Tab-separated table of C-alpha atoms in Angstrom:
chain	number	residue	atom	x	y	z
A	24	UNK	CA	-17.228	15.429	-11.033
A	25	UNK	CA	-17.306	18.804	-10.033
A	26	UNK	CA	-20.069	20.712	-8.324
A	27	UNK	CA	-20.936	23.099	-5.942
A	28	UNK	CA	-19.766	21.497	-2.885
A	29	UNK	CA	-16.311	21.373	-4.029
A	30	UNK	CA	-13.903	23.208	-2.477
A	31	UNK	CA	-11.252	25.561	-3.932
A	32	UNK	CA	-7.462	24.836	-3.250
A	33	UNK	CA	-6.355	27.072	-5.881
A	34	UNK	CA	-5.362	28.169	-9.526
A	35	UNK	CA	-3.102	29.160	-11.801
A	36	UNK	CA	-3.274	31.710	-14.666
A	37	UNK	CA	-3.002	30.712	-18.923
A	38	UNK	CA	-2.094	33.275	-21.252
A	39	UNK	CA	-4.305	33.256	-24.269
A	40	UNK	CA	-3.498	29.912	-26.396
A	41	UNK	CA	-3.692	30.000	-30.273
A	42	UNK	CA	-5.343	26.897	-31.736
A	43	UNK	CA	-4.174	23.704	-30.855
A	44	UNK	CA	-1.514	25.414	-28.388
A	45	UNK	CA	-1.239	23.830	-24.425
A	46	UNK	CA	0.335	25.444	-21.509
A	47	UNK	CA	1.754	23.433	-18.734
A	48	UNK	CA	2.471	24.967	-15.077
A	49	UNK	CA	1.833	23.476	-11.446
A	50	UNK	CA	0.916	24.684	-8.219
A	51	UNK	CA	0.996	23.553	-4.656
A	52	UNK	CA	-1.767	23.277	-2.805
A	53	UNK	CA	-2.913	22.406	0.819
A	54	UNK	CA	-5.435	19.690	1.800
A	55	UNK	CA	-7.757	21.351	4.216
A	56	UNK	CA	-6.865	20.456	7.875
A	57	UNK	CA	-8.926	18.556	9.893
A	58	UNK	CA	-10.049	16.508	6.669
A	59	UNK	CA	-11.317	13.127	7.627
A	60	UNK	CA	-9.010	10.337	6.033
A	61	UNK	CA	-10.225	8.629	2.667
A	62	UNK	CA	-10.035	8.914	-0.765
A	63	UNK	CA	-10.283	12.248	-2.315
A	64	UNK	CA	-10.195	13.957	-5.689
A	65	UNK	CA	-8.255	16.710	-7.073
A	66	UNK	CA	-10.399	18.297	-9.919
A	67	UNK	CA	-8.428	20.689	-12.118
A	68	UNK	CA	-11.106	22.809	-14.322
A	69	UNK	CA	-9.853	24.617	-17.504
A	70	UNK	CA	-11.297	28.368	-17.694
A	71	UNK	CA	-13.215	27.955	-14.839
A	72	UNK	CA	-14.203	31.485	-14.887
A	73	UNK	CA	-16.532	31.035	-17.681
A	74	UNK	CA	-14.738	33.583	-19.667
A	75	UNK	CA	-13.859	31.357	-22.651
A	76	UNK	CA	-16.755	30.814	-25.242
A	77	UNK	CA	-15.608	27.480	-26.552
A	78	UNK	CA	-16.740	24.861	-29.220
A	79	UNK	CA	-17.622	22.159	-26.460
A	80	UNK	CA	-17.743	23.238	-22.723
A	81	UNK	CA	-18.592	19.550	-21.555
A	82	UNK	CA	-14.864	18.740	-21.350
A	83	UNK	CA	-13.311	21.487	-19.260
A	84	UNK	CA	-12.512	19.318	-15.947
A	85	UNK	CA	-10.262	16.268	-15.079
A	86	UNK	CA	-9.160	14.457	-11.703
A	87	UNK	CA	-6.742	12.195	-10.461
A	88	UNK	CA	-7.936	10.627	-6.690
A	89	UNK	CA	-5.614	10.781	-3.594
A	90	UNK	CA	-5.392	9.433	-0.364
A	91	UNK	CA	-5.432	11.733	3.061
A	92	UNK	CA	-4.691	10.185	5.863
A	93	UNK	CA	-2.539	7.202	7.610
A	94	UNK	CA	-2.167	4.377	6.245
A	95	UNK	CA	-1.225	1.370	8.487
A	96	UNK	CA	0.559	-2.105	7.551
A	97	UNK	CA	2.718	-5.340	8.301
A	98	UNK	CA	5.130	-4.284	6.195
A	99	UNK	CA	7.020	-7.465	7.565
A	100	UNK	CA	6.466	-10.748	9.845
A	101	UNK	CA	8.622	-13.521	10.950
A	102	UNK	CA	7.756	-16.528	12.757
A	103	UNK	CA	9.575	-20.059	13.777
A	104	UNK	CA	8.199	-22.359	10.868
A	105	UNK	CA	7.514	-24.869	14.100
A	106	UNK	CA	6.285	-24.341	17.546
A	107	UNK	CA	4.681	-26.682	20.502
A	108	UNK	CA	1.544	-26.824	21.758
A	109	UNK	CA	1.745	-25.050	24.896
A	110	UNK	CA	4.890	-23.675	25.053
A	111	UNK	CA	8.046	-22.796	25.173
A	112	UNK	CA	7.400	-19.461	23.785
A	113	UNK	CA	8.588	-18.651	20.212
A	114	UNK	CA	9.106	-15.076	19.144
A	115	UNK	CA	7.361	-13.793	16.581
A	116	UNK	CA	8.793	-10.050	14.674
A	117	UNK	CA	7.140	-7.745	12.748
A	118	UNK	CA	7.324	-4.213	11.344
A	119	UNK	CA	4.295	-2.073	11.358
A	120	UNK	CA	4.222	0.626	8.644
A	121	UNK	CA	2.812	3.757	8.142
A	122	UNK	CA	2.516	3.644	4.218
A	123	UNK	CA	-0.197	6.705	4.185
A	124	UNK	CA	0.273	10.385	3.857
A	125	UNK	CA	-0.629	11.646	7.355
A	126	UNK	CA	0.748	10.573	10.777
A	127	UNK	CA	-1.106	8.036	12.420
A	128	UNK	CA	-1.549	7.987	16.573
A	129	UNK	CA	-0.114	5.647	18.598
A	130	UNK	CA	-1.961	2.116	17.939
A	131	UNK	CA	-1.635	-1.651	19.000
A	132	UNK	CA	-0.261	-4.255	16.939
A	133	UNK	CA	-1.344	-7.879	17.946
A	134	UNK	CA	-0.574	-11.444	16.718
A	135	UNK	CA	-3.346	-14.118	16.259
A	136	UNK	CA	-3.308	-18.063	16.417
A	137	UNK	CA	-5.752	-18.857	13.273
A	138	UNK	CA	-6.272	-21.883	11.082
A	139	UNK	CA	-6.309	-19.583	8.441
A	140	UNK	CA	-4.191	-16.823	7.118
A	141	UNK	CA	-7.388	-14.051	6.908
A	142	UNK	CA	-8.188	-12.388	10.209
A	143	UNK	CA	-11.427	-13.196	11.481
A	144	UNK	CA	-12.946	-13.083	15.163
A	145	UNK	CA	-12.296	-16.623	15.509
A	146	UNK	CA	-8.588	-16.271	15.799
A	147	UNK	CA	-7.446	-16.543	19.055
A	148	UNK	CA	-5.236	-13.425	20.457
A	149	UNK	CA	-1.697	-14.337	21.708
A	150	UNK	CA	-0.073	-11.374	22.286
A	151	UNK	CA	0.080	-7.250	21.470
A	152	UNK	CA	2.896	-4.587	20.995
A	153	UNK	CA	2.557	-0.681	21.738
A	154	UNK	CA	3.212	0.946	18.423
A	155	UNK	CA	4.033	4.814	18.411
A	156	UNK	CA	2.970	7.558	16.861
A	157	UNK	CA	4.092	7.129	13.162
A	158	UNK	CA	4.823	10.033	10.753
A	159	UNK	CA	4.247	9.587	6.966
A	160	UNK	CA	6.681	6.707	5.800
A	161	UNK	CA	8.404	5.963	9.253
A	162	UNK	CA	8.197	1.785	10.572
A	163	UNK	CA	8.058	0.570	14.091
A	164	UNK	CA	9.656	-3.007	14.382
A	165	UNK	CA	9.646	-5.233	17.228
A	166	UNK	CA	9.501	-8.624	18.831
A	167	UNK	CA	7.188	-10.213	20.620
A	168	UNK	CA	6.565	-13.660	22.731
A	169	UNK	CA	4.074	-15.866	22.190
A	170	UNK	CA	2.440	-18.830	22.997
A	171	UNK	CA	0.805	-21.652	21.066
A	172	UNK	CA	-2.198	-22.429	23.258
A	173	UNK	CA	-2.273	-25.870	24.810
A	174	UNK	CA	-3.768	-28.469	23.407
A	175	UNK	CA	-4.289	-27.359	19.869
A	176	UNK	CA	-3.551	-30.380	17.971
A	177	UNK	CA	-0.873	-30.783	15.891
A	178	UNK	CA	-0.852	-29.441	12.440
A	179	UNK	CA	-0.562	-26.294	9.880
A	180	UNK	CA	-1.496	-23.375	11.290
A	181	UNK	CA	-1.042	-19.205	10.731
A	182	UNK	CA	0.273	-16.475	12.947
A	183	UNK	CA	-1.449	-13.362	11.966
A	184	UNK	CA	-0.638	-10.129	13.019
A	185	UNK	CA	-2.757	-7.333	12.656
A	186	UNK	CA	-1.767	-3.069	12.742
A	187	UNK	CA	-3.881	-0.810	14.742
A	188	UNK	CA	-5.729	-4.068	16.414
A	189	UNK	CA	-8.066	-1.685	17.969
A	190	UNK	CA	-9.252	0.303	15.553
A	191	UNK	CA	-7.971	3.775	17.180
A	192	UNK	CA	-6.336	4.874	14.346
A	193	UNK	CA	-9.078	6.880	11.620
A	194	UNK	CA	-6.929	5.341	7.824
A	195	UNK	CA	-7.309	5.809	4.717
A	196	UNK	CA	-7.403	1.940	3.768
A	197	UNK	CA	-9.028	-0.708	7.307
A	198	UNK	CA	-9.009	-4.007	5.058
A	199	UNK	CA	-4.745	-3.576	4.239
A	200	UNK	CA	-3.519	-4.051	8.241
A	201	UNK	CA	-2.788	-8.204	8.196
A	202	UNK	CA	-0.410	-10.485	6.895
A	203	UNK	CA	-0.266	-14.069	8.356
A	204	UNK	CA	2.813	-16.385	7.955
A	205	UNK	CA	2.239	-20.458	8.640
A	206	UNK	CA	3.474	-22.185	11.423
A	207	UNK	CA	3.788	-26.362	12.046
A	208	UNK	CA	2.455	-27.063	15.508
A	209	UNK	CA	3.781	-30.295	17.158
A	210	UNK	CA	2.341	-31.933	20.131
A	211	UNK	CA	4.028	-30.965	23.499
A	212	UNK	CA	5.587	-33.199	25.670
A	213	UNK	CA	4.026	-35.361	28.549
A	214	UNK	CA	3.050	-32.617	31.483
C-alpha cells in the first residue's frame, strides 16, 4: 500500500479520458542504488496529484512486487550414483547460478556428505569451489573432488551442494541455494 515513506521513481502524463476510456503508456524507471536486496513493490497511483474529483478515490493504486538483488543457485549437480567409503575420490560437478537481477560478489560453493537431501549443520563438509563474481543471468560451472569419509557404513546417502556456503553474498532469496543428488556408498576394501 502506498504511504508516505514511499519513494518516487517517476510518472507519466494522461490526457483527459471520457467515461469508460483507458490510456496505456510505460516508463522506465531506476531502482535506487545502494537498495538492500529483497522483495520490493512497484506502486503505480492513478491521478496522484489529487486533481481528479472522482466517484470512489479508494481504488486509485495497484502493485506488482519485484526482486532487487542476486539471486544464487545449483542450477545443476552431478555425482557418481556409487562411491567407497574412504576413497578413491569421485568428482562431483555443479553449476552455480546467478538467477537474480543484480550481480552477486564472489562466493563459495561447497558440497556436503548428508543422510538427507536438506542441508542442515549436521552434514559433513567435503569439499568447496571459488565462485566469481556473477552478473545477472551468467553460471559458473566446475568440478570438484571429493571424498566419502571413512568408515561411513554402507548405504543411501546425498551429496549436497550448497551456493554462497558462507553467507557473503546479501540475496534476494537464502532458503533457494541447495540441491542434493543420492549417492550408494559401498564398504572400502581391507586397509
Amino acid at each position: 500500500s502506498l504511504d508516505a515513506g514511499d519513494l518516487l521513481l517517476g510518472s507519466r502524463a494522461v490526457p483527459d479520458l471520457a467515461a469508460g476510456a483507458t490510456n496505456a503508456g510505460s516508463l522506465s524507471v531506476t531502482i535506487p542504488p545502494g537498495t538492500a536486496a529483497g522483495t520490493y513493490y512497484i506502486i503505480a497511483r492513478a491521478d496522484a496529484g489529487g486533481i481528479v474529483v472522482e466517484s470512489q478515490e479508494g481504488n486509485n493504486t495497484s502493485s506488482r512486487w519485484v526482486l532487487v538483488g542476486p539471486d544464487l543457485t545449483i542450477a545443476a549437480l552431478s555425482a557418481p550414483a556409487t562411491a567407497v567409503e574412504g576413497g578413491p575420490p569421485i568428482t562431483v560437478s555443479d553449476t552455480t547460478k546467478n538467477q537474480g537481477a543484480g550481480a552477486a560478489n564472489a562466493s563459495t560453493t561447497t558440497f556436503y556428505f548428508s543422510t538427507n537431501s536438506t542441508f542442515d549443520t549436521n552434514d559433513v563438509p567435503l569439499a568447496s569451489r571459488a565462485v566469481a563474481t556473477l552478473a545477472p543471468g551468467a553460471t559458473s560451472a566446475g568440478a570438484t573432488s571429493v571424498t566419502i569419509p571413512a568408515g561411513t557404513a554402507p548405504g543411501t546417502y546425498y551429496v549436497v551442494a550448497r551456493a554462497d556456503a558462507d553467507d557473503v553474498v546479501d540475496e534476494t532469496k537464502e532458503n533457494n541455494n541447495t540441491t542434493a543428488r543420492t549417492i550408494q556408498v559401498q564398504p572400502g576394501g581391507p586397509s
